mmCIF file with all atom_site columns, C-alpha atoms in Angstrom:
data_model
loop_
_atom_site.group_PDB
_atom_site.id
_atom_site.type_symbol
_atom_site.label_atom_id
_atom_site.label_alt_id
_atom_site.label_comp_id
_atom_site.label_asym_id
_atom_site.label_entity_id
_atom_site.label_seq_id
_atom_site.pdbx_PDB_ins_code
_atom_site.Cartn_x
_atom_site.Cartn_y
_atom_site.Cartn_z
_atom_site.occupancy
_atom_site.B_iso_or_equiv
_atom_site.pdbx_formal_charge
_atom_site.auth_seq_id
_atom_site.auth_comp_id
_atom_site.auth_asym_id
_atom_site.auth_atom_id
_atom_site.pdbx_PDB_model_num
ATOM 1  C CA . MET A 1 1  ? -5.727  78.511  131.255 1.00 68.00 ? 1  MET A CA 1
ATOM 2  C CA . GLY A 1 2  ? -4.857  79.820  127.888 1.00 76.00 ? 2  GLY A CA 1
ATOM 3  C CA . THR A 1 3  ? -8.391  80.782  127.005 1.00 82.00 ? 3  THR A CA 1
ATOM 4  C CA . ILE A 1 4  ? -8.805  82.717  130.210 1.00 85.00 ? 4  ILE A CA 1
ATOM 5  C CA . VAL A 1 5  ? -5.539  84.655  129.565 1.00 83.00 ? 5  VAL A CA 1
ATOM 6  C CA . MET A 1 6  ? -6.556  85.390  125.951 1.00 83.00 ? 6  MET A CA 1
ATOM 7  C CA . SER A 1 7  ? -10.052 86.566  126.893 1.00 87.00 ? 7  SER A CA 1
ATOM 8  C CA . GLY A 1 8  ? -8.629  88.685  129.686 1.00 85.00 ? 8  GLY A CA 1
ATOM 9  C CA . THR A 1 9  ? -6.126  90.172  127.212 1.00 84.00 ? 9  THR A CA 1
ATOM 10 C CA . VAL A 1 10 ? -8.868  90.914  124.744 1.00 87.00 ? 10 VAL A CA 1
ATOM 11 C CA . VAL A 1 11 ? -10.867 92.742  127.489 1.00 87.00 ? 11 VAL A CA 1
ATOM 12 C CA . LEU A 1 12 ? -7.767  94.698  128.408 1.00 87.00 ? 12 LEU A CA 1
ATOM 13 C CA . VAL A 1 13 ? -7.242  95.787  124.904 1.00 86.00 ? 13 VAL A CA 1
ATOM 14 C CA . ILE A 1 14 ? -10.879 96.824  124.500 1.00 88.00 ? 14 ILE A CA 1
ATOM 15 C CA . LEU A 1 15 ? -10.600 98.870  127.730 1.00 86.00 ? 15 LEU A CA 1
ATOM 16 C CA . GLY A 1 16 ? -7.389  100.284 126.460 1.00 85.00 ? 16 GLY A CA 1
ATOM 17 C CA . PHE A 1 17 ? -9.105  102.509 123.986 1.00 86.00 ? 17 PHE A CA 1
ATOM 18 C CA . GLY A 1 18 ? -10.242 104.582 126.972 1.00 84.00 ? 18 GLY A CA 1
ATOM 19 C CA . ASN A 1 19 ? -7.011  104.305 128.986 1.00 84.00 ? 19 ASN A CA 1
ATOM 20 C CA . HIS A 1 20 ? -3.768  103.259 127.372 1.00 83.00 ? 20 HIS A CA 1
ATOM 21 C CA . LEU A 1 21 ? -2.432  101.678 130.656 1.00 89.00 ? 21 LEU A CA 1
ATOM 22 C CA . TYR A 1 22 ? -4.739  98.805  130.055 1.00 86.00 ? 22 TYR A CA 1
ATOM 23 C CA . TRP A 1 23 ? -2.825  97.973  126.820 1.00 87.00 ? 23 TRP A CA 1
ATOM 24 C CA . LEU A 1 24 ? 0.367   97.980  128.880 1.00 88.00 ? 24 LEU A CA 1
ATOM 25 C CA . ALA A 1 25 ? -1.365  95.635  131.386 1.00 89.00 ? 25 ALA A CA 1
ATOM 26 C CA . ALA A 1 26 ? -2.398  93.401  128.330 1.00 88.00 ? 26 ALA A CA 1
ATOM 27 C CA . VAL A 1 27 ? 1.151   93.215  127.093 1.00 90.00 ? 27 VAL A CA 1
ATOM 28 C CA . GLY A 1 28 ? 2.311   92.464  130.678 1.00 89.00 ? 28 GLY A CA 1
ATOM 29 C CA . VAL A 1 29 ? -0.268  89.666  130.965 1.00 88.00 ? 29 VAL A CA 1
ATOM 30 C CA . LEU A 1 30 ? 0.729   88.105  127.665 1.00 87.00 ? 30 LEU A CA 1
ATOM 31 C CA . PHE A 1 31 ? 4.489   88.340  128.529 1.00 88.00 ? 31 PHE A CA 1
ATOM 32 C CA . LEU A 1 32 ? 3.954   86.604  131.850 1.00 86.00 ? 32 LEU A CA 1
ATOM 33 C CA . TYR A 1 33 ? 1.802   83.957  130.315 1.00 86.00 ? 33 TYR A CA 1
ATOM 34 C CA . LEU A 1 34 ? 4.292   83.172  127.611 1.00 85.00 ? 34 LEU A CA 1
ATOM 35 C CA . ARG A 1 35 ? 7.259   83.357  130.004 1.00 83.00 ? 35 ARG A CA 1
ATOM 36 C CA . TYR A 1 36 ? 5.942   81.349  132.949 1.00 82.00 ? 36 TYR A CA 1
ATOM 37 C CA . GLY A 1 37 ? 2.427   80.022  132.352 1.00 77.00 ? 37 GLY A CA 1
ATOM 38 C CA . ARG A 1 38 ? 2.705   78.019  129.083 1.00 67.00 ? 38 ARG A CA 1
ATOM 39 C CA . GLY A 1 39 ? 6.120   76.591  129.687 1.00 57.00 ? 39 GLY A CA 1
ATOM 40 C CA . SER A 1 40 ? 5.551   75.434  133.219 1.00 55.00 ? 40 SER A CA 1
ATOM 41 C CA . ALA A 1 41 ? 3.114   72.715  132.153 1.00 51.00 ? 41 ALA A CA 1
ATOM 42 C CA . ALA A 1 42 ? 5.817   71.058  129.858 1.00 49.00 ? 42 ALA A CA 1
ATOM 43 C CA . PRO A 1 43 ? 8.057   68.488  131.339 1.00 49.00 ? 43 PRO A CA 1
ATOM 44 C CA . SER A 1 44 ? 11.546  69.790  132.052 1.00 50.00 ? 44 SER A CA 1
ATOM 45 C CA . GLY A 1 45 ? 13.375  66.824  130.614 1.00 48.00 ? 45 GLY A CA 1
ATOM 46 C CA . GLY A 1 46 ? 13.888  65.141  134.047 1.00 49.00 ? 46 GLY A CA 1
ATOM 47 C CA . ALA A 1 47 ? 13.472  61.411  134.629 1.00 48.00 ? 47 ALA A CA 1
ATOM 48 C CA . GLY A 1 48 ? 10.822  60.922  132.071 1.00 47.00 ? 48 GLY A CA 1
ATOM 49 C CA . GLY A 1 49 ? 11.569  63.697  129.672 1.00 47.00 ? 49 GLY A CA 1
ATOM 50 C CA . GLY A 1 50 ? 13.455  61.976  126.897 1.00 46.00 ? 50 GLY A CA 1
ATOM 51 C CA . ALA A 1 51 ? 15.037  58.920  128.315 1.00 46.00 ? 51 ALA A CA 1
ATOM 52 C CA . SER A 1 52 ? 12.288  56.582  127.182 1.00 49.00 ? 52 SER A CA 1
ATOM 53 C CA . SER A 1 53 ? 12.616  57.501  123.482 1.00 52.00 ? 53 SER A CA 1
ATOM 54 C CA . GLY A 1 54 ? 15.249  54.887  122.527 1.00 54.00 ? 54 GLY A CA 1
ATOM 55 C CA . GLY A 1 55 ? 18.443  56.516  123.831 1.00 63.00 ? 55 GLY A CA 1
ATOM 56 C CA . ALA A 1 56 ? 17.738  60.016  122.655 1.00 71.00 ? 56 ALA A CA 1
ATOM 57 C CA . VAL A 1 57 ? 19.543  62.706  124.517 1.00 73.00 ? 57 VAL A CA 1
ATOM 58 C CA . PRO A 1 58 ? 17.292  65.029  126.506 1.00 81.00 ? 58 PRO A CA 1
ATOM 59 C CA . ALA A 1 59 ? 17.124  68.636  125.340 1.00 85.00 ? 59 ALA A CA 1
ATOM 60 C CA . ASP A 1 60 ? 18.453  70.059  128.517 1.00 89.00 ? 60 ASP A CA 1
ATOM 61 C CA . TYR A 1 61 ? 21.554  67.879  128.456 1.00 90.00 ? 61 TYR A CA 1
ATOM 62 C CA . ARG A 1 62 ? 22.028  68.756  124.769 1.00 89.00 ? 62 ARG A CA 1
ATOM 63 C CA . ALA A 1 63 ? 21.911  72.458  125.641 1.00 90.00 ? 63 ALA A CA 1
ATOM 64 C CA . TYR A 1 64 ? 24.379  71.814  128.498 1.00 92.00 ? 64 TYR A CA 1
ATOM 65 C CA . ARG A 1 65 ? 26.783  69.935  126.181 1.00 93.00 ? 65 ARG A CA 1
ATOM 66 C CA . ASP A 1 66 ? 26.591  72.653  123.597 1.00 93.00 ? 66 ASP A CA 1
ATOM 67 C CA . ARG A 1 67 ? 27.360  75.329  126.183 1.00 94.00 ? 67 ARG A CA 1
ATOM 68 C CA . ARG A 1 68 ? 30.242  73.189  127.498 1.00 95.00 ? 68 ARG A CA 1
ATOM 69 C CA . ASP A 1 69 ? 31.710  72.627  124.011 1.00 96.00 ? 69 ASP A CA 1
ATOM 70 C CA . THR A 1 70 ? 31.416  76.341  123.166 1.00 95.00 ? 70 THR A CA 1
ATOM 71 C CA . GLN A 1 71 ? 33.190  77.251  126.436 1.00 96.00 ? 71 GLN A CA 1
ATOM 72 C CA . ALA A 1 72 ? 35.921  74.802  125.737 1.00 95.00 ? 72 ALA A CA 1
ATOM 73 C CA . LYS A 1 73 ? 36.362  76.144  122.224 1.00 96.00 ? 73 LYS A CA 1
ATOM 74 C CA . TRP A 1 74 ? 36.703  79.770  123.640 1.00 94.00 ? 74 TRP A CA 1
ATOM 75 C CA . GLU A 1 75 ? 39.214  78.581  126.316 1.00 93.00 ? 75 GLU A CA 1
ATOM 76 C CA . ARG A 1 76 ? 41.353  76.843  123.608 1.00 94.00 ? 76 ARG A CA 1
ATOM 77 C CA . ARG A 1 77 ? 41.246  79.932  121.507 1.00 94.00 ? 77 ARG A CA 1
ATOM 78 C CA . TYR A 1 78 ? 42.300  82.049  124.403 1.00 92.00 ? 78 TYR A CA 1
ATOM 79 C CA . ARG A 1 79 ? 45.216  79.782  125.216 1.00 91.00 ? 79 ARG A CA 1
ATOM 80 C CA . ARG A 1 80 ? 46.261  79.738  121.564 1.00 93.00 ? 80 ARG A CA 1
ATOM 81 C CA . GLU A 1 81 ? 46.092  83.565  121.118 1.00 93.00 ? 81 GLU A CA 1
ATOM 82 C CA . ARG A 1 82 ? 47.541  84.448  124.583 1.00 92.00 ? 82 ARG A CA 1
ATOM 83 C CA . PRO A 1 83 ? 50.062  81.779  125.558 1.00 90.00 ? 83 PRO A CA 1
ATOM 84 C CA . LEU A 1 84 ? 52.033  83.885  128.053 1.00 91.00 ? 84 LEU A CA 1
ATOM 85 C CA . GLU A 1 85 ? 48.875  85.025  129.820 1.00 90.00 ? 85 GLU A CA 1
ATOM 86 C CA . SER A 1 86 ? 47.389  81.566  130.032 1.00 86.00 ? 86 SER A CA 1
ATOM 87 C CA . ARG A 1 87 ? 50.670  80.075  131.427 1.00 88.00 ? 87 ARG A CA 1
ATOM 88 C CA . ARG A 1 88 ? 50.718  82.839  134.011 1.00 90.00 ? 88 ARG A CA 1
ATOM 89 C CA . GLN A 1 89 ? 47.205  82.033  135.002 1.00 88.00 ? 89 GLN A CA 1
ATOM 90 C CA . GLU A 1 90 ? 48.015  78.387  135.273 1.00 87.00 ? 90 GLU A CA 1
ATOM 91 C CA . ARG A 1 91 ? 50.936  79.060  137.582 1.00 90.00 ? 91 ARG A CA 1
ATOM 92 C CA . GLU A 1 92 ? 48.651  81.209  139.824 1.00 91.00 ? 92 GLU A CA 1
ATOM 93 C CA . ARG A 1 93 ? 46.017  78.589  139.847 1.00 89.00 ? 93 ARG A CA 1
ATOM 94 C CA . SER A 1 94 ? 48.480  75.883  140.897 1.00 88.00 ? 94 SER A CA 1
ATOM 95 C CA . ARG A 1 95 ? 49.700  77.885  143.970 1.00 84.00 ? 95 ARG A CA 1
#
């Protein structure tokens, strides 16, 4: 698949010397291939993604955990810097 995309891109670049829209098409093809084509063949870290590597944490769970920890850090900072506002929000949330 990659060789077809690369050869098509080369053809579009060569044709682009006559019409610059072909260069734009070549960039679009490369973008779509890098965004969707190449990554779709890789496993997404599901059942067999990283569970069989001796207890290693899958990459998608690690990314989730990093986002969760970052969000918790920002929430703690908000509560620390704005105690009155955070208490008001807690009261409204408990109603």
